[in-house]
Amino acid sequence: MAKAEKLDKEQRKALKAARKARSRERRSQLWQAFKMQREQDKWLIPILVGTIVVTTAVMFGIGVLLGAQWLFLPMGLILGVLLAFIIFGRRMTQSVYKKADGQPGAAAWALESLRGPWIVSNAVAGTTQLDAVHRVLGRPGVILVGEGAPHRVKSLLAQEKKRVARLVGNTPIYEIMVGNEDDQIPLSKLQKAVNRLPKNINRKQMDALESRLAAIASRSGGPAMPKGPVPGGGRMKNVQRTIRRR
């Protein structure tokens, strides 16, 4: 019995140490992200400080009107810090997308970060100039996302849509061109555009379609597209890889 209690204490101690280590790692990552963002965003600190000060002042003013200013003061400070964290996260995300915009593989990187029941296949079609078409399977149906030179990507999209249409029947097929022209979707809005598409099929239909679409890859042997850089200095380990998001 004593031995079991000793083991339990050791396990609790190990879990506590692991939690502390994870917490330290998260704080370290957050600090590194803050330093990197501060170097390239001169307005970051003024905006964050201003958010905290203004929010605290507003809450304190409300407290004065209600006769409870010293109760509202700490509430305003906490709320200000939370708002500052939200603003920091958004500005950092905007900076990441700004750096990635126009780089080969940027759209694939953004699609891989989709949350929910998405099945993403990177570079199902491509060229040696690093133009690419990525295929996303989800509740809306099949979504073909092209990135690169428009005059080449439009042809790739048309060819891929024709191949996919033979297998998916009446399932909707959507086409998205990533870019900054009038008929294109900016990289920073790609995830939002995909998530806003209507839901047309269920999960069982998705699984059935996934099996059919896998046949295209096995027959085509993969696109003639070399591995390209992705944001953050990383590289795509597999140009045509499928990622399931459940």
PDB file of C-alpha atoms in Angstrom:
ATOM      1  CA  MET A   1       0.000   0.000   0.000  1.00  0.00           C
ATOM      2  CA  ALA A   2       2.817   2.375   0.958  1.00  0.00           C
ATOM      3  CA  LYS A   3       4.597   1.507  -2.275  1.00  0.00           C
ATOM      4  CA  ALA A   4       1.479   2.324  -4.301  1.00  0.00           C
ATOM      5  CA  GLU A   5       1.119   5.674  -2.490  1.00  0.00           C
ATOM      6  CA  LYS A   6       4.786   6.389  -3.177  1.00  0.00           C
ATOM      7  CA  LEU A   7       4.293   5.665  -6.853  1.00  0.00           C
ATOM      8  CA  ASP A   8       1.263   7.914  -6.914  1.00  0.00           C
ATOM      9  CA  LYS A   9       3.247  10.731  -5.354  1.00  0.00           C
ATOM     10  CA  GLU A  10       6.049  10.235  -7.850  1.00  0.00           C
ATOM     11  CA  GLN A  11       3.578  10.256 -10.720  1.00  0.00           C
ATOM     12  CA  ARG A  12       1.951  13.443  -9.449  1.00  0.00           C
ATOM     13  CA  LYS A  13       5.362  15.023  -9.092  1.00  0.00           C
ATOM     14  CA  ALA A  14       6.286  14.012 -12.645  1.00  0.00           C
ATOM     15  CA  LEU A  15       3.010  15.397 -14.019  1.00  0.00           C
ATOM     16  CA  LYS A  16       3.525  18.651 -12.163  1.00  0.00           C
ATOM     17  CA  ALA A  17       7.057  18.957 -13.527  1.00  0.00           C
ATOM     18  CA  ALA A  18       5.800  18.237 -17.050  1.00  0.00           C
ATOM     19  CA  ARG A  19       3.121  20.931 -16.734  1.00  0.00           C
ATOM     20  CA  LYS A  20       5.702  23.438 -15.540  1.00  0.00           C
ATOM     21  CA  ALA A  21       7.990  22.546 -18.431  1.00  0.00           C
ATOM     22  CA  ARG A  22       5.161  23.019 -20.958  1.00  0.00           C
ATOM     23  CA  SER A  23       4.240  26.312 -19.349  1.00  0.00           C
ATOM     24  CA  ARG A  24       7.843  27.540 -19.549  1.00  0.00           C
ATOM     25  CA  GLU A  25       8.033  26.463 -23.184  1.00  0.00           C
ATOM     26  CA  ARG A  26       4.821  28.319 -24.045  1.00  0.00           C
ATOM     27  CA  ARG A  27       6.045  31.466 -22.308  1.00  0.00           C
ATOM     28  CA  SER A  28       9.363  31.206 -24.134  1.00  0.00           C
ATOM     29  CA  GLN A  29       7.637  30.792 -27.500  1.00  0.00           C
ATOM     30  CA  LEU A  30       5.337  33.711 -26.775  1.00  0.00           C
ATOM     31  CA  TRP A  31       8.269  35.921 -25.798  1.00  0.00           C
ATOM     32  CA  GLN A  32      10.200  34.978 -28.936  1.00  0.00           C
ATOM     33  CA  ALA A  33       7.145  35.726 -31.075  1.00  0.00           C
ATOM     34  CA  PHE A  34       6.723  39.079 -29.324  1.00  0.00           C
ATOM     35  CA  LYS A  35      10.368  40.050 -29.895  1.00  0.00           C
ATOM     36  CA  MET A  36      10.187  39.105 -33.578  1.00  0.00           C
ATOM     37  CA  GLN A  37       6.947  41.023 -34.054  1.00  0.00           C
ATOM     38  CA  ARG A  38       8.292  44.057 -32.176  1.00  0.00           C
ATOM     39  CA  GLU A  39      11.305  44.253 -34.492  1.00  0.00           C
ATOM     40  CA  GLN A  40       9.155  44.565 -37.596  1.00  0.00           C
ATOM     41  CA  ASP A  41       6.104  46.325 -36.165  1.00  0.00           C
ATOM     42  CA  LYS A  42       7.037  49.722 -34.700  1.00  0.00           C
ATOM     43  CA  TRP A  43       3.448  50.417 -33.638  1.00  0.00           C
ATOM     44  CA  LEU A  44       3.051  47.182 -31.692  1.00  0.00           C
ATOM     45  CA  ILE A  45       4.052  48.409 -28.224  1.00  0.00           C
ATOM     46  CA  PRO A  46       2.224  51.786 -28.455  1.00  0.00           C
ATOM     47  CA  ILE A  47      -0.942  50.013 -29.590  1.00  0.00           C
ATOM     48  CA  LEU A  48      -0.773  47.357 -26.865  1.00  0.00           C
ATOM     49  CA  VAL A  49      -0.002  49.886 -24.122  1.00  0.00           C
ATOM     50  CA  GLY A  50      -2.702  52.207 -25.420  1.00  0.00           C
ATOM     51  CA  THR A  51      -5.229  49.375 -25.434  1.00  0.00           C
ATOM     52  CA  ILE A  52      -4.498  48.522 -21.805  1.00  0.00           C
ATOM     53  CA  VAL A  53      -4.540  52.170 -20.670  1.00  0.00           C
ATOM     54  CA  VAL A  54      -7.711  53.138 -22.544  1.00  0.00           C
ATOM     55  CA  THR A  55      -9.611  50.019 -21.487  1.00  0.00           C
ATOM     56  CA  THR A  56      -8.591  50.474 -17.851  1.00  0.00           C
ATOM     57  CA  ALA A  57      -9.544  54.161 -17.955  1.00  0.00           C
ATOM     58  CA  VAL A  58     -12.948  53.419 -19.484  1.00  0.00           C
ATOM     59  CA  MET A  59     -13.717  50.771 -16.888  1.00  0.00           C
ATOM     60  CA  PHE A  60     -12.524  53.071 -14.113  1.00  0.00           C
ATOM     61  CA  GLY A  61     -14.803  55.815 -15.453  1.00  0.00           C
ATOM     62  CA  ILE A  62     -17.750  53.455 -15.449  1.00  0.00           C
ATOM     63  CA  GLY A  63     -16.850  52.509 -11.904  1.00  0.00           C
ATOM     64  CA  VAL A  64     -16.820  56.183 -10.860  1.00  0.00           C
ATOM     65  CA  LEU A  65     -20.323  56.635 -12.241  1.00  0.00           C
ATOM     66  CA  LEU A  66     -21.501  53.581 -10.329  1.00  0.00           C
ATOM     67  CA  GLY A  67     -19.587  54.452  -7.199  1.00  0.00           C
ATOM     68  CA  ALA A  68     -17.401  51.349  -7.445  1.00  0.00           C
ATOM     69  CA  GLN A  69     -14.280  52.632  -9.215  1.00  0.00           C
ATOM     70  CA  TRP A  70     -11.846  50.541  -7.155  1.00  0.00           C
ATOM     71  CA  LEU A  71     -13.766  47.405  -8.067  1.00  0.00           C
ATOM     72  CA  PHE A  72     -13.801  48.266 -11.770  1.00  0.00           C
ATOM     73  CA  LEU A  73     -10.134  49.282 -11.885  1.00  0.00           C
ATOM     74  CA  PRO A  74      -8.652  45.732 -11.680  1.00  0.00           C
ATOM     75  CA  MET A  75     -11.427  44.474 -13.958  1.00  0.00           C
ATOM     76  CA  GLY A  76     -10.437  47.092 -16.534  1.00  0.00           C
ATOM     77  CA  LEU A  77      -6.767  46.162 -16.241  1.00  0.00           C
ATOM     78  CA  ILE A  78      -7.498  42.458 -16.802  1.00  0.00           C
ATOM     79  CA  LEU A  79      -9.808  43.223 -19.731  1.00  0.00           C
ATOM     80  CA  GLY A  80      -7.190  45.536 -21.235  1.00  0.00           C
ATOM     81  CA  VAL A  81      -4.513  42.847 -21.064  1.00  0.00           C
ATOM     82  CA  LEU A  82      -6.853  40.320 -22.717  1.00  0.00           C
ATOM     83  CA  LEU A  83      -7.666  42.759 -25.521  1.00  0.00           C
ATOM     84  CA  ALA A  84      -3.958  43.492 -25.957  1.00  0.00           C
ATOM     85  CA  PHE A  85      -3.256  39.753 -26.362  1.00  0.00           C
ATOM     86  CA  ILE A  86      -5.980  39.500 -29.005  1.00  0.00           C
ATOM     87  CA  ILE A  87      -4.602  42.487 -30.906  1.00  0.00           C
ATOM     88  CA  PHE A  88      -1.065  41.093 -30.672  1.00  0.00           C
ATOM     89  CA  GLY A  89      -2.209  37.753 -32.107  1.00  0.00           C
ATOM     90  CA  ARG A  90      -3.998  39.410 -35.008  1.00  0.00           C
ATOM     91  CA  ARG A  91      -1.097  41.686 -35.893  1.00  0.00           C
ATOM     92  CA  MET A  92       1.301  38.767 -35.758  1.00  0.00           C
ATOM     93  CA  THR A  93      -0.965  36.730 -38.049  1.00  0.00           C
ATOM     94  CA  GLN A  94      -1.169  39.635 -40.482  1.00  0.00           C
ATOM     95  CA  SER A  95       2.632  39.898 -40.527  1.00  0.00           C
ATOM     96  CA  VAL A  96       3.006  36.179 -41.243  1.00  0.00           C
ATOM     97  CA  TYR A  97       0.572  36.358 -44.160  1.00  0.00           C
ATOM     98  CA  LYS A  98       2.281  39.478 -45.480  1.00  0.00           C
ATOM     99  CA  LYS A  99       5.640  37.704 -45.523  1.00  0.00           C
ATOM    100  CA  ALA A 100       4.163  34.600 -47.124  1.00  0.00           C
ATOM    101  CA  ASP A 101       2.168  36.430 -49.800  1.00  0.00           C
ATOM    102  CA  GLY A 102       3.506  35.617 -53.244  1.00  0.00           C
ATOM    103  CA  GLN A 103       5.826  32.821 -52.157  1.00  0.00           C
ATOM    104  CA  PRO A 104       5.459  29.416 -53.847  1.00  0.00           C
ATOM    105  CA  GLY A 105       3.650  27.047 -51.500  1.00  0.00           C
ATOM    106  CA  ALA A 106       2.033  29.819 -49.452  1.00  0.00           C
ATOM    107  CA  ALA A 107      -1.519  28.733 -50.315  1.00  0.00           C
ATOM    108  CA  ALA A 108      -0.702  25.130 -49.385  1.00  0.00           C
ATOM    109  CA  TRP A 109       0.661  26.338 -46.049  1.00  0.00           C
ATOM    110  CA  ALA A 110      -2.545  28.283 -45.368  1.00  0.00           C
ATOM    111  CA  LEU A 111      -4.769  25.344 -46.324  1.00  0.00           C
ATOM    112  CA  GLU A 112      -2.891  22.989 -44.013  1.00  0.00           C
ATOM    113  CA  SER A 113      -3.905  25.227 -41.103  1.00  0.00           C
ATOM    114  CA  LEU A 114      -7.634  24.804 -41.776  1.00  0.00           C
ATOM    115  CA  ARG A 115      -9.561  23.573 -38.758  1.00  0.00           C
ATOM    116  CA  GLY A 116     -12.373  21.086 -39.122  1.00  0.00           C
ATOM    117  CA  PRO A 117     -13.220  18.136 -41.368  1.00  0.00           C
ATOM    118  CA  TRP A 118     -11.008  19.032 -44.314  1.00  0.00           C
ATOM    119  CA  ILE A 119      -8.884  16.728 -46.450  1.00  0.00           C
ATOM    120  CA  VAL A 120      -6.121  18.742 -48.107  1.00  0.00           C
ATOM    121  CA  SER A 121      -4.018  17.403 -50.993  1.00  0.00           C
ATOM    122  CA  ASN A 122      -1.174  19.733 -51.882  1.00  0.00           C
ATOM    123  CA  ALA A 123      -0.006  20.346 -55.446  1.00  0.00           C
ATOM    124  CA  VAL A 124      -2.217  17.824 -57.233  1.00  0.00           C
ATOM    125  CA  ALA A 125      -1.186  19.670 -60.399  1.00  0.00           C
ATOM    126  CA  GLY A 126       1.736  21.974 -61.025  1.00  0.00           C
ATOM    127  CA  THR A 127       4.392  23.348 -63.328  1.00  0.00           C
ATOM    128  CA  THR A 128       8.153  23.709 -63.145  1.00  0.00           C
ATOM    129  CA  GLN A 129       7.585  27.441 -62.568  1.00  0.00           C
ATOM    130  CA  LEU A 130       6.077  26.484 -59.171  1.00  0.00           C
ATOM    131  CA  ASP A 131       2.487  27.210 -60.172  1.00  0.00           C
ATOM    132  CA  ALA A 132       0.233  24.767 -58.367  1.00  0.00           C
ATOM    133  CA  VAL A 133      -3.309  23.590 -57.815  1.00  0.00           C
ATOM    134  CA  HIS A 134      -4.241  22.221 -54.393  1.00  0.00           C
ATOM    135  CA  ARG A 135      -7.342  20.127 -53.787  1.00  0.00           C
ATOM    136  CA  VAL A 136      -9.469  20.434 -50.662  1.00  0.00           C
ATOM    137  CA  LEU A 137     -12.252  17.990 -49.868  1.00  0.00           C
ATOM    138  CA  GLY A 138     -14.802  19.070 -47.281  1.00  0.00           C
ATOM    139  CA  ARG A 139     -18.472  19.544 -46.520  1.00  0.00           C
ATOM    140  CA  PRO A 140     -18.882  22.057 -49.394  1.00  0.00           C
ATOM    141  CA  GLY A 141     -17.581  19.451 -51.864  1.00  0.00           C
ATOM    142  CA  VAL A 142     -14.323  19.707 -53.811  1.00  0.00           C
ATOM    143  CA  ILE A 143     -12.385  22.970 -53.736  1.00  0.00           C
ATOM    144  CA  LEU A 144      -9.545  23.559 -56.183  1.00  0.00           C
ATOM    145  CA  VAL A 145      -7.158  26.290 -55.083  1.00  0.00           C
ATOM    146  CA  GLY A 146      -4.656  27.681 -57.571  1.00  0.00           C
ATOM    147  CA  GLU A 147      -1.568  29.803 -56.909  1.00  0.00           C
ATOM    148  CA  GLY A 148       0.985  31.197 -59.321  1.00  0.00           C
ATOM    149  CA  ALA A 149       0.852  33.009 -62.650  1.00  0.00           C
ATOM    150  CA  PRO A 150      -2.861  33.405 -63.573  1.00  0.00           C
ATOM    151  CA  HIS A 151      -2.442  32.567 -67.267  1.00  0.00           C
ATOM    152  CA  ARG A 152      -0.869  29.216 -66.357  1.00  0.00           C
ATOM    153  CA  VAL A 153      -2.933  28.436 -63.280  1.00  0.00           C
ATOM    154  CA  LYS A 154      -6.259  28.914 -65.073  1.00  0.00           C
ATOM    155  CA  SER A 155      -5.289  26.151 -67.475  1.00  0.00           C
ATOM    156  CA  LEU A 156      -4.225  23.904 -64.598  1.00  0.00           C
ATOM    157  CA  LEU A 157      -7.512  24.533 -62.788  1.00  0.00           C
ATOM    158  CA  ALA A 158      -9.546  23.706 -65.899  1.00  0.00           C
ATOM    159  CA  GLN A 159      -7.657  20.450 -66.450  1.00  0.00           C
ATOM    160  CA  GLU A 160      -7.932  19.396 -62.808  1.00  0.00           C
ATOM    161  CA  LYS A 161     -11.622  20.263 -62.648  1.00  0.00           C
ATOM    162  CA  LYS A 162     -12.250  18.110 -65.718  1.00  0.00           C
ATOM    163  CA  ARG A 163     -10.417  15.164 -64.139  1.00  0.00           C
ATOM    164  CA  VAL A 164     -12.177  15.533 -60.800  1.00  0.00           C
ATOM    165  CA  ALA A 165     -15.632  15.956 -62.356  1.00  0.00           C
ATOM    166  CA  ARG A 166     -15.397  12.480 -63.880  1.00  0.00           C
ATOM    167  CA  LEU A 167     -15.220  10.960 -60.406  1.00  0.00           C
ATOM    168  CA  VAL A 168     -17.370  13.128 -58.162  1.00  0.00           C
ATOM    169  CA  GLY A 169     -20.579  13.222 -60.184  1.00  0.00           C
ATOM    170  CA  ASN A 170     -22.933  15.982 -59.024  1.00  0.00           C
ATOM    171  CA  THR A 171     -20.735  17.020 -56.104  1.00  0.00           C
ATOM    172  CA  PRO A 172     -20.054  20.772 -56.313  1.00  0.00           C
ATOM    173  CA  ILE A 173     -16.583  21.790 -57.446  1.00  0.00           C
ATOM    174  CA  TYR A 174     -15.355  25.236 -56.443  1.00  0.00           C
ATOM    175  CA  GLU A 175     -12.387  27.073 -57.937  1.00  0.00           C
ATOM    176  CA  ILE A 176     -10.340  29.668 -56.048  1.00  0.00           C
ATOM    177  CA  MET A 177      -7.424  31.661 -57.394  1.00  0.00           C
ATOM    178  CA  VAL A 178      -5.079  33.051 -54.743  1.00  0.00           C
ATOM    179  CA  GLY A 179      -3.735  36.517 -55.481  1.00  0.00           C
ATOM    180  CA  ASN A 180      -4.392  40.230 -55.176  1.00  0.00           C
ATOM    181  CA  GLU A 181      -6.238  40.916 -58.419  1.00  0.00           C
ATOM    182  CA  ASP A 182      -9.960  41.649 -58.687  1.00  0.00           C
ATOM    183  CA  ASP A 183     -11.056  38.078 -59.402  1.00  0.00           C
ATOM    184  CA  GLN A 184      -8.690  36.497 -56.863  1.00  0.00           C
ATOM    185  CA  ILE A 185      -8.714  35.814 -53.119  1.00  0.00           C
ATOM    186  CA  PRO A 186      -5.864  37.322 -51.044  1.00  0.00           C
ATOM    187  CA  LEU A 187      -3.791  34.781 -49.143  1.00  0.00           C
ATOM    188  CA  SER A 188      -4.846  36.278 -45.799  1.00  0.00           C
ATOM    189  CA  LYS A 189      -8.522  35.657 -46.661  1.00  0.00           C
ATOM    190  CA  LEU A 190      -8.136  32.169 -48.135  1.00  0.00           C
ATOM    191  CA  GLN A 191      -9.145  30.236 -45.011  1.00  0.00           C
ATOM    192  CA  LYS A 192     -12.155  32.490 -44.467  1.00  0.00           C
ATOM    193  CA  ALA A 193     -13.257  32.044 -48.091  1.00  0.00           C
ATOM    194  CA  VAL A 194     -13.054  28.253 -47.818  1.00  0.00           C
ATOM    195  CA  ASN A 195     -14.907  28.173 -44.500  1.00  0.00           C
ATOM    196  CA  ARG A 196     -17.716  30.345 -45.860  1.00  0.00           C
ATOM    197  CA  LEU A 197     -18.618  27.939 -48.654  1.00  0.00           C
ATOM    198  CA  PRO A 198     -22.003  26.225 -48.151  1.00  0.00           C
ATOM    199  CA  LYS A 199     -22.177  22.669 -46.798  1.00  0.00           C
ATOM    200  CA  ASN A 200     -23.415  20.337 -49.514  1.00  0.00           C
ATOM    201  CA  ILE A 201     -22.265  16.831 -48.506  1.00  0.00           C
ATOM    202  CA  ASN A 202     -21.956  14.799 -45.299  1.00  0.00           C
ATOM    203  CA  ARG A 203     -19.000  12.960 -43.768  1.00  0.00           C
ATOM    204  CA  LYS A 204     -19.890   9.600 -45.332  1.00  0.00           C
ATOM    205  CA  GLN A 205     -19.971  11.175 -48.766  1.00  0.00           C
ATOM    206  CA  MET A 206     -16.625  12.803 -48.046  1.00  0.00           C
ATOM    207  CA  ASP A 207     -15.063   9.424 -47.223  1.00  0.00           C
ATOM    208  CA  ALA A 208     -16.451   7.913 -50.428  1.00  0.00           C
ATOM    209  CA  LEU A 209     -15.157  10.818 -52.501  1.00  0.00           C
ATOM    210  CA  GLU A 210     -11.749  10.595 -50.872  1.00  0.00           C
ATOM    211  CA  SER A 211     -11.386   7.011 -52.075  1.00  0.00           C
ATOM    212  CA  ARG A 212     -12.352   7.984 -55.610  1.00  0.00           C
ATOM    213  CA  LEU A 213     -10.024  10.970 -55.716  1.00  0.00           C
ATOM    214  CA  ALA A 214      -7.131   8.864 -54.457  1.00  0.00           C
ATOM    215  CA  ALA A 215      -7.349   7.002 -57.762  1.00  0.00           C
ATOM    216  CA  ILE A 216      -6.350  10.173 -59.615  1.00  0.00           C
ATOM    217  CA  ALA A 217      -3.100  10.451 -57.697  1.00  0.00           C
ATOM    218  CA  SER A 218      -2.246   6.785 -58.183  1.00  0.00           C
ATOM    219  CA  ARG A 219      -2.778   7.032 -61.938  1.00  0.00           C
ATOM    220  CA  SER A 220      -1.110  10.392 -62.473  1.00  0.00           C
ATOM    221  CA  GLY A 221       2.021   9.584 -60.508  1.00  0.00           C
ATOM    222  CA  GLY A 222       2.110  13.116 -59.064  1.00  0.00           C
ATOM    223  CA  PRO A 223       2.563  16.514 -60.656  1.00  0.00           C
ATOM    224  CA  ALA A 224       5.763  17.697 -62.306  1.00  0.00           C
ATOM    225  CA  MET A 225       6.408  20.281 -59.641  1.00  0.00           C
ATOM    226  CA  PRO A 226       9.580  20.495 -57.577  1.00  0.00           C
ATOM    227  CA  LYS A 227       9.455  21.084 -53.853  1.00  0.00           C
ATOM    228  CA  GLY A 228       8.995  24.742 -53.129  1.00  0.00           C
ATOM    229  CA  PRO A 229       9.667  26.948 -50.118  1.00  0.00           C
ATOM    230  CA  VAL A 230       6.935  27.690 -47.614  1.00  0.00           C
ATOM    231  CA  PRO A 231       6.636  30.573 -45.138  1.00  0.00           C
ATOM    232  CA  GLY A 232       9.007  30.551 -42.201  1.00  0.00           C
ATOM    233  CA  GLY A 233      11.936  29.134 -44.144  1.00  0.00           C
ATOM    234  CA  GLY A 234      10.604  25.581 -44.048  1.00  0.00           C
ATOM    235  CA  ARG A 235      10.149  23.261 -46.999  1.00  0.00           C
ATOM    236  CA  MET A 236       7.315  20.997 -48.057  1.00  0.00           C
ATOM    237  CA  LYS A 237       8.420  17.505 -47.085  1.00  0.00           C
ATOM    238  CA  ASN A 238       6.043  16.020 -49.614  1.00  0.00           C
ATOM    239  CA  VAL A 239       4.666  18.119 -52.450  1.00  0.00           C
ATOM    240  CA  GLN A 240       1.593  15.957 -52.861  1.00  0.00           C
ATOM    241  CA  ARG A 241       0.613  14.974 -49.347  1.00  0.00           C
ATOM    242  CA  THR A 242      -2.856  14.541 -47.923  1.00  0.00           C
ATOM    243  CA  ILE A 243      -3.705  15.939 -44.520  1.00  0.00           C
ATOM    244  CA  ARG A 244      -6.906  15.006 -42.744  1.00  0.00           C
ATOM    245  CA  ARG A 245      -8.466  17.503 -40.367  1.00  0.00           C
ATOM    246  CA  ARG A 246     -11.073  15.908 -38.107  1.00  0.00           C
TER     247      ARG A 246
END
